PDB file of C-alpha atoms in Angstrom:
ATOM      1  CA  UNK A   1      -9.038   9.373   1.549  1.00 63.00           C
ATOM      2  CA  UNK A   2      -8.523  12.264   3.983  1.00 73.00           C
ATOM      3  CA  UNK A   3      -4.785  11.573   4.085  1.00 78.00           C
ATOM      4  CA  UNK A   4      -4.169  11.532   0.327  1.00 80.00           C
ATOM      5  CA  UNK A   5      -1.552  14.132  -0.638  1.00 83.00           C
ATOM      6  CA  UNK A   6      -0.663  14.748   3.025  1.00 88.00           C
ATOM      7  CA  UNK A   7       2.965  14.748   4.166  1.00 89.00           C
ATOM      8  CA  UNK A   8       4.087  12.219   6.781  1.00 87.00           C
ATOM      9  CA  UNK A   9       7.504  12.175   8.454  1.00 86.00           C
ATOM     10  CA  UNK A  10       8.957   8.731   9.171  1.00 83.00           C
ATOM     11  CA  UNK A  11      12.306   8.578  10.959  1.00 80.00           C
ATOM     12  CA  UNK A  12      13.324  11.995   9.665  1.00 81.00           C
ATOM     13  CA  UNK A  13      12.280  11.533   6.031  1.00 82.00           C
ATOM     14  CA  UNK A  14       9.211  13.089   4.442  1.00 85.00           C
ATOM     15  CA  UNK A  15       6.773  11.057   2.378  1.00 90.00           C
ATOM     16  CA  UNK A  16       3.518  12.029   0.689  1.00 91.00           C
ATOM     17  CA  UNK A  17       0.523   9.726   1.051  1.00 90.00           C
ATOM     18  CA  UNK A  18      -0.333   8.443  -2.419  1.00 86.00           C
ATOM     19  CA  UNK A  19      -3.739   8.440  -4.079  1.00 81.00           C
ATOM     20  CA  UNK A  20      -3.754   4.631  -4.238  1.00 86.00           C
ATOM     21  CA  UNK A  21      -4.035   4.370  -0.421  1.00 86.00           C
ATOM     22  CA  UNK A  22      -7.050   2.298   0.530  1.00 83.00           C
ATOM     23  CA  UNK A  23      -8.304   0.159   3.443  1.00 82.00           C
ATOM     24  CA  UNK A  24      -5.630  -2.514   2.874  1.00 84.00           C
ATOM     25  CA  UNK A  25      -2.520  -0.560   1.810  1.00 87.00           C
ATOM     26  CA  UNK A  26      -0.830   2.684   2.764  1.00 88.00           C
ATOM     27  CA  UNK A  27       0.978   4.062  -0.289  1.00 90.00           C
ATOM     28  CA  UNK A  28       3.826   6.508   0.338  1.00 91.00           C
ATOM     29  CA  UNK A  29       5.908   8.421  -2.203  1.00 91.00           C
ATOM     30  CA  UNK A  30       9.479   9.144  -1.148  1.00 88.00           C
ATOM     31  CA  UNK A  31      11.071  12.528  -1.860  1.00 87.00           C
ATOM     32  CA  UNK A  32       7.808  13.730  -3.383  1.00 90.00           C
ATOM     33  CA  UNK A  33       6.275  17.040  -4.358  1.00 92.00           C
ATOM     34  CA  UNK A  34       2.662  18.029  -5.060  1.00 93.00           C
ATOM     35  CA  UNK A  35       1.849  20.163  -8.100  1.00 95.00           C
ATOM     36  CA  UNK A  36      -1.375  21.380  -9.670  1.00 95.00           C
ATOM     37  CA  UNK A  37      -1.324  21.637 -13.459  1.00 96.00           C
ATOM     38  CA  UNK A  38      -3.858  23.136 -15.868  1.00 94.00           C
ATOM     39  CA  UNK A  39      -4.072  24.351 -19.432  1.00 92.00           C
ATOM     40  CA  UNK A  40      -3.284  27.882 -18.144  1.00 93.00           C
ATOM     41  CA  UNK A  41      -0.256  26.634 -16.132  1.00 94.00           C
ATOM     42  CA  UNK A  42       0.623  23.370 -17.867  1.00 95.00           C
ATOM     43  CA  UNK A  43       4.089  22.731 -16.412  1.00 96.00           C
ATOM     44  CA  UNK A  44       6.045  23.015 -13.184  1.00 96.00           C
ATOM     45  CA  UNK A  45       9.597  22.188 -12.197  1.00 96.00           C
ATOM     46  CA  UNK A  46      10.141  19.702  -9.351  1.00 95.00           C
ATOM     47  CA  UNK A  47      13.258  18.482  -7.572  1.00 93.00           C
ATOM     48  CA  UNK A  48      13.287  14.769  -6.761  1.00 92.00           C
ATOM     49  CA  UNK A  49      16.366  13.293  -5.042  1.00 88.00           C
ATOM     50  CA  UNK A  50      18.367  16.407  -5.982  1.00 90.00           C
ATOM     51  CA  UNK A  51      17.503  16.063  -9.689  1.00 94.00           C
ATOM     52  CA  UNK A  52      15.337  18.551 -11.565  1.00 96.00           C
ATOM     53  CA  UNK A  53      12.375  17.498 -13.717  1.00 97.00           C
ATOM     54  CA  UNK A  54       9.684  19.420 -15.586  1.00 97.00           C
ATOM     55  CA  UNK A  55       6.226  17.891 -15.137  1.00 97.00           C
ATOM     56  CA  UNK A  56       3.758  18.924 -17.845  1.00 97.00           C
ATOM     57  CA  UNK A  57       0.039  18.291 -18.339  1.00 96.00           C
ATOM     58  CA  UNK A  58      -0.518  17.193 -21.933  1.00 96.00           C
ATOM     59  CA  UNK A  59      -4.241  16.402 -21.641  1.00 95.00           C
ATOM     60  CA  UNK A  60      -6.849  15.455 -19.067  1.00 95.00           C
ATOM     61  CA  UNK A  61     -10.231  13.800 -18.807  1.00 94.00           C
ATOM     62  CA  UNK A  62     -12.517  13.299 -15.822  1.00 94.00           C
ATOM     63  CA  UNK A  63     -10.714  10.039 -14.975  1.00 94.00           C
ATOM     64  CA  UNK A  64      -7.088  10.411 -16.092  1.00 95.00           C
ATOM     65  CA  UNK A  65      -4.318  12.758 -17.158  1.00 96.00           C
ATOM     66  CA  UNK A  66      -1.559  12.458 -19.719  1.00 96.00           C
ATOM     67  CA  UNK A  67       1.669  13.728 -18.185  1.00 97.00           C
ATOM     68  CA  UNK A  68       5.029  14.464 -19.794  1.00 97.00           C
ATOM     69  CA  UNK A  69       8.175  14.365 -17.627  1.00 97.00           C
ATOM     70  CA  UNK A  70      11.388  15.952 -18.925  1.00 97.00           C
ATOM     71  CA  UNK A  71      14.675  15.525 -17.045  1.00 96.00           C
ATOM     72  CA  UNK A  72      17.493  18.089 -16.859  1.00 94.00           C
ATOM     73  CA  UNK A  73      19.201  16.529 -19.909  1.00 95.00           C
ATOM     74  CA  UNK A  74      16.105  17.221 -22.037  1.00 95.00           C
ATOM     75  CA  UNK A  75      14.955  13.589 -22.262  1.00 96.00           C
ATOM     76  CA  UNK A  76      11.151  13.296 -22.133  1.00 97.00           C
ATOM     77  CA  UNK A  77       8.611  10.542 -21.619  1.00 97.00           C
ATOM     78  CA  UNK A  78       4.813  10.803 -21.728  1.00 97.00           C
ATOM     79  CA  UNK A  79       2.210   8.443 -20.198  1.00 97.00           C
ATOM     80  CA  UNK A  80      -1.461   8.460 -19.322  1.00 97.00           C
ATOM     81  CA  UNK A  81      -2.135   7.928 -15.594  1.00 96.00           C
ATOM     82  CA  UNK A  82      -5.586   7.195 -14.155  1.00 95.00           C
ATOM     83  CA  UNK A  83      -6.937   8.967 -11.090  1.00 93.00           C
ATOM     84  CA  UNK A  84      -5.907   7.246  -7.837  1.00 89.00           C
ATOM     85  CA  UNK A  85      -3.093   5.451  -9.640  1.00 90.00           C
ATOM     86  CA  UNK A  86       0.589   5.987 -10.385  1.00 91.00           C
ATOM     87  CA  UNK A  87       3.145   5.121 -13.053  1.00 93.00           C
ATOM     88  CA  UNK A  88       6.889   5.443 -13.477  1.00 94.00           C
ATOM     89  CA  UNK A  89       7.556   8.183 -16.042  1.00 96.00           C
ATOM     90  CA  UNK A  90      11.126   9.033 -17.049  1.00 96.00           C
ATOM     91  CA  UNK A  91      12.553   7.622 -13.810  1.00 93.00           C
ATOM     92  CA  UNK A  92      10.131   9.161 -11.288  1.00 94.00           C
ATOM     93  CA  UNK A  93       6.791   7.985  -9.931  1.00 93.00           C
ATOM     94  CA  UNK A  94       3.843  10.150 -10.973  1.00 95.00           C
ATOM     95  CA  UNK A  95       0.485   9.786  -9.195  1.00 93.00           C
ATOM     96  CA  UNK A  96      -2.755  11.520 -10.164  1.00 93.00           C
ATOM     97  CA  UNK A  97      -5.024  12.410  -7.250  1.00 91.00           C
ATOM     98  CA  UNK A  98      -7.545  14.319  -9.345  1.00 92.00           C
ATOM     99  CA  UNK A  99      -8.081  14.942 -13.050  1.00 94.00           C
ATOM    100  CA  UNK A 100     -10.761  17.115 -14.610  1.00 95.00           C
ATOM    101  CA  UNK A 101     -11.884  18.508 -17.923  1.00 93.00           C
ATOM    102  CA  UNK A 102     -14.525  21.098 -18.677  1.00 89.00           C
ATOM    103  CA  UNK A 103     -15.267  23.081 -21.803  1.00 83.00           C
ATOM    104  CA  UNK A 104     -12.812  25.755 -20.733  1.00 84.00           C
ATOM    105  CA  UNK A 105     -10.233  24.066 -18.528  1.00 92.00           C
ATOM    106  CA  UNK A 106      -8.073  20.970 -18.162  1.00 94.00           C
ATOM    107  CA  UNK A 107      -6.500  20.283 -14.763  1.00 95.00           C
ATOM    108  CA  UNK A 108      -4.772  17.610 -12.715  1.00 95.00           C
ATOM    109  CA  UNK A 109      -3.438  17.303  -9.188  1.00 94.00           C
ATOM    110  CA  UNK A 110      -0.133  15.448  -9.420  1.00 94.00           C
ATOM    111  CA  UNK A 111       2.291  13.949  -6.930  1.00 93.00           C
ATOM    112  CA  UNK A 112       5.783  13.358  -8.319  1.00 94.00           C
ATOM    113  CA  UNK A 113       8.179  11.273  -6.233  1.00 91.00           C
ATOM    114  CA  UNK A 114      11.283   9.121  -6.317  1.00 89.00           C
ATOM    115  CA  UNK A 115       9.790   5.808  -5.273  1.00 87.00           C
ATOM    116  CA  UNK A 116       6.509   4.242  -4.239  1.00 91.00           C
ATOM    117  CA  UNK A 117       6.454   2.364  -0.900  1.00 91.00           C
ATOM    118  CA  UNK A 118       3.512   0.034  -0.146  1.00 90.00           C
ATOM    119  CA  UNK A 119       2.740  -0.839   3.476  1.00 89.00           C
ATOM    120  CA  UNK A 120       0.036  -3.430   4.126  1.00 86.00           C
ATOM    121  CA  UNK A 121      -2.436  -3.195   6.994  1.00 81.00           C
ATOM    122  CA  UNK A 122      -2.047  -6.961   7.459  1.00 82.00           C
ATOM    123  CA  UNK A 123       0.445  -7.457  10.299  1.00 80.00           C
ATOM    124  CA  UNK A 124       3.677  -9.170   9.310  1.00 83.00           C
ATOM    125  CA  UNK A 125       3.456  -8.523   5.562  1.00 88.00           C
ATOM    126  CA  UNK A 126       6.610  -7.451   3.733  1.00 89.00           C
ATOM    127  CA  UNK A 127       7.017  -3.871   2.579  1.00 90.00           C
ATOM    128  CA  UNK A 128       6.925  -3.451  -1.203  1.00 91.00           C
ATOM    129  CA  UNK A 129       8.698  -0.802  -3.291  1.00 89.00           C
ATOM    130  CA  UNK A 130       8.304   0.512  -6.815  1.00 86.00           C
ATOM    131  CA  UNK A 131       5.509   0.365  -9.335  1.00 86.00           C
ATOM    132  CA  UNK A 132       6.085  -3.378  -9.719  1.00 87.00           C
ATOM    133  CA  UNK A 133       5.681  -3.752  -5.915  1.00 89.00           C
ATOM    134  CA  UNK A 134       8.933  -5.643  -5.432  1.00 91.00           C
ATOM    135  CA  UNK A 135       8.956  -7.347  -2.014  1.00 90.00           C
ATOM    136  CA  UNK A 136      11.684  -6.075   0.312  1.00 89.00           C
ATOM    137  CA  UNK A 137      12.957  -9.254   1.954  1.00 87.00           C
ATOM    138  CA  UNK A 138      13.699  -8.931   5.651  1.00 86.00           C
ATOM    139  CA  UNK A 139      10.891  -6.486   6.391  1.00 88.00           C
ATOM    140  CA  UNK A 140       7.604  -6.676   8.238  1.00 88.00           C
ATOM    141  CA  UNK A 141       5.051  -4.051   9.102  1.00 86.00           C
ATOM    142  CA  UNK A 142       1.805  -3.457  10.896  1.00 83.00           C
ATOM    143  CA  UNK A 143      -0.573  -0.522  11.083  1.00 83.00           C
ATOM    144  CA  UNK A 144      -2.514  -0.310  14.333  1.00 81.00           C
ATOM    145  CA  UNK A 145      -6.038   0.902  13.574  1.00 77.00           C
ATOM    146  CA  UNK A 146      -5.768   0.221   9.824  1.00 68.00           C
ATOM    147  CA  UNK A 147      -5.527   2.968   7.216  1.00 66.00           C
ATOM    148  CA  UNK A 148      -8.846   4.531   8.277  1.00 71.00           C
ATOM    149  CA  UNK A 149      -7.815   5.215  11.912  1.00 77.00           C
ATOM    150  CA  UNK A 150      -4.064   4.554  12.149  1.00 78.00           C
ATOM    151  CA  UNK A 151      -2.449   5.263  15.501  1.00 81.00           C
ATOM    152  CA  UNK A 152       0.883   3.447  14.953  1.00 83.00           C
ATOM    153  CA  UNK A 153       2.937   2.304  11.982  1.00 83.00           C
ATOM    154  CA  UNK A 154       5.488  -0.319  13.004  1.00 83.00           C
ATOM    155  CA  UNK A 155       8.393  -1.367  10.775  1.00 82.00           C
ATOM    156  CA  UNK A 156      10.521  -4.443  11.311  1.00 84.00           C
ATOM    157  CA  UNK A 157      13.871  -4.992   9.607  1.00 84.00           C
ATOM    158  CA  UNK A 158      15.806  -8.230   9.918  1.00 84.00           C
ATOM    159  CA  UNK A 159      18.158 -10.502   8.013  1.00 80.00           C
ATOM    160  CA  UNK A 160      16.350 -11.792   4.917  1.00 79.00           C
ATOM    161  CA  UNK A 161      17.887 -15.272   5.248  1.00 78.00           C
ATOM    162  CA  UNK A 162      20.314 -17.316   7.349  1.00 78.00           C
ATOM    163  CA  UNK A 163      23.217 -16.474   4.986  1.00 78.00           C
ATOM    164  CA  UNK A 164      22.945 -12.818   6.037  1.00 73.00           C
ATOM    165  CA  UNK A 165      22.020 -13.144   9.716  1.00 79.00           C
ATOM    166  CA  UNK A 166      25.335 -11.915  11.154  1.00 82.00           C
ATOM    167  CA  UNK A 167      26.875  -8.462  11.349  1.00 83.00           C
ATOM    168  CA  UNK A 168      30.540  -8.777  10.481  1.00 82.00           C
ATOM    169  CA  UNK A 169      33.266  -6.130  10.116  1.00 84.00           C
ATOM    170  CA  UNK A 170      32.957  -4.307   6.799  1.00 82.00           C
ATOM    171  CA  UNK A 171      29.358  -5.416   6.175  1.00 83.00           C
ATOM    172  CA  UNK A 172      26.927  -3.256   8.164  1.00 85.00           C
ATOM    173  CA  UNK A 173      23.211  -3.989   8.322  1.00 84.00           C
ATOM    174  CA  UNK A 174      21.368  -1.037   6.769  1.00 84.00           C
ATOM    175  CA  UNK A 175      17.627  -0.467   7.102  1.00 83.00           C
ATOM    176  CA  UNK A 176      16.385  -1.933   3.769  1.00 82.00           C
ATOM    177  CA  UNK A 177      13.357   0.363   3.389  1.00 78.00           C
ATOM    178  CA  UNK A 178      13.875   3.842   4.775  1.00 78.00           C
ATOM    179  CA  UNK A 179      17.688   3.704   4.917  1.00 78.00           C
ATOM    180  CA  UNK A 180      17.628   5.694   8.149  1.00 79.00           C
ATOM    181  CA  UNK A 181      19.723   3.482  10.410  1.00 82.00           C
ATOM    182  CA  UNK A 182      22.538   0.970  10.243  1.00 85.00           C
ATOM    183  CA  UNK A 183      24.130  -1.455  12.683  1.00 87.00           C
ATOM    184  CA  UNK A 184      27.854  -1.740  12.162  1.00 88.00           C
ATOM    185  CA  UNK A 185      30.473  -3.972  13.770  1.00 85.00           C
ATOM    186  CA  UNK A 186      33.704  -2.165  12.909  1.00 80.00           C
ATOM    187  CA  UNK A 187      36.185  -4.342  14.852  1.00 75.00           C
ATOM    188  CA  UNK A 188      36.934  -6.063  18.168  1.00 71.00           C
TER     189      UNK A 188
END
């Protein structure tokens, strides 16, 4: 819980540790920003993957917040998100780390990001992306020390099947999770 909302840099890209992180999964939000919303400052503008969104607090309780996300074209979508959970709203992932209501104030701590990445503490498990936790074939990971005392996060990327286990000219192998490296065989 101490790492929730903290920024971590992996291979040159920044991620924010999501509120859903627990003893079995490290949840990261790619291209994310943290915002604090309240009834006195109900909206803030964020930039996610070079696109601008307005994130607005519609209502809050002690366990959830209703958030409205409006893109630069004016298209809006509103959803209720529980504390320590996330949902896709209008194309971005919105996580609530804290929601609160009192007689005088509504507030929520929000993380808005492009995509959710789930890394299991169980060695060899595939990395999962998105709210639907789609398995990224050809990946493996391990977290030394678990999520409570992590000292190393190891990623493995490999061909997902024998039909794609060669690097041929014109078809480079690109890191399927972070997209930070590629192996290319341009020609002989």
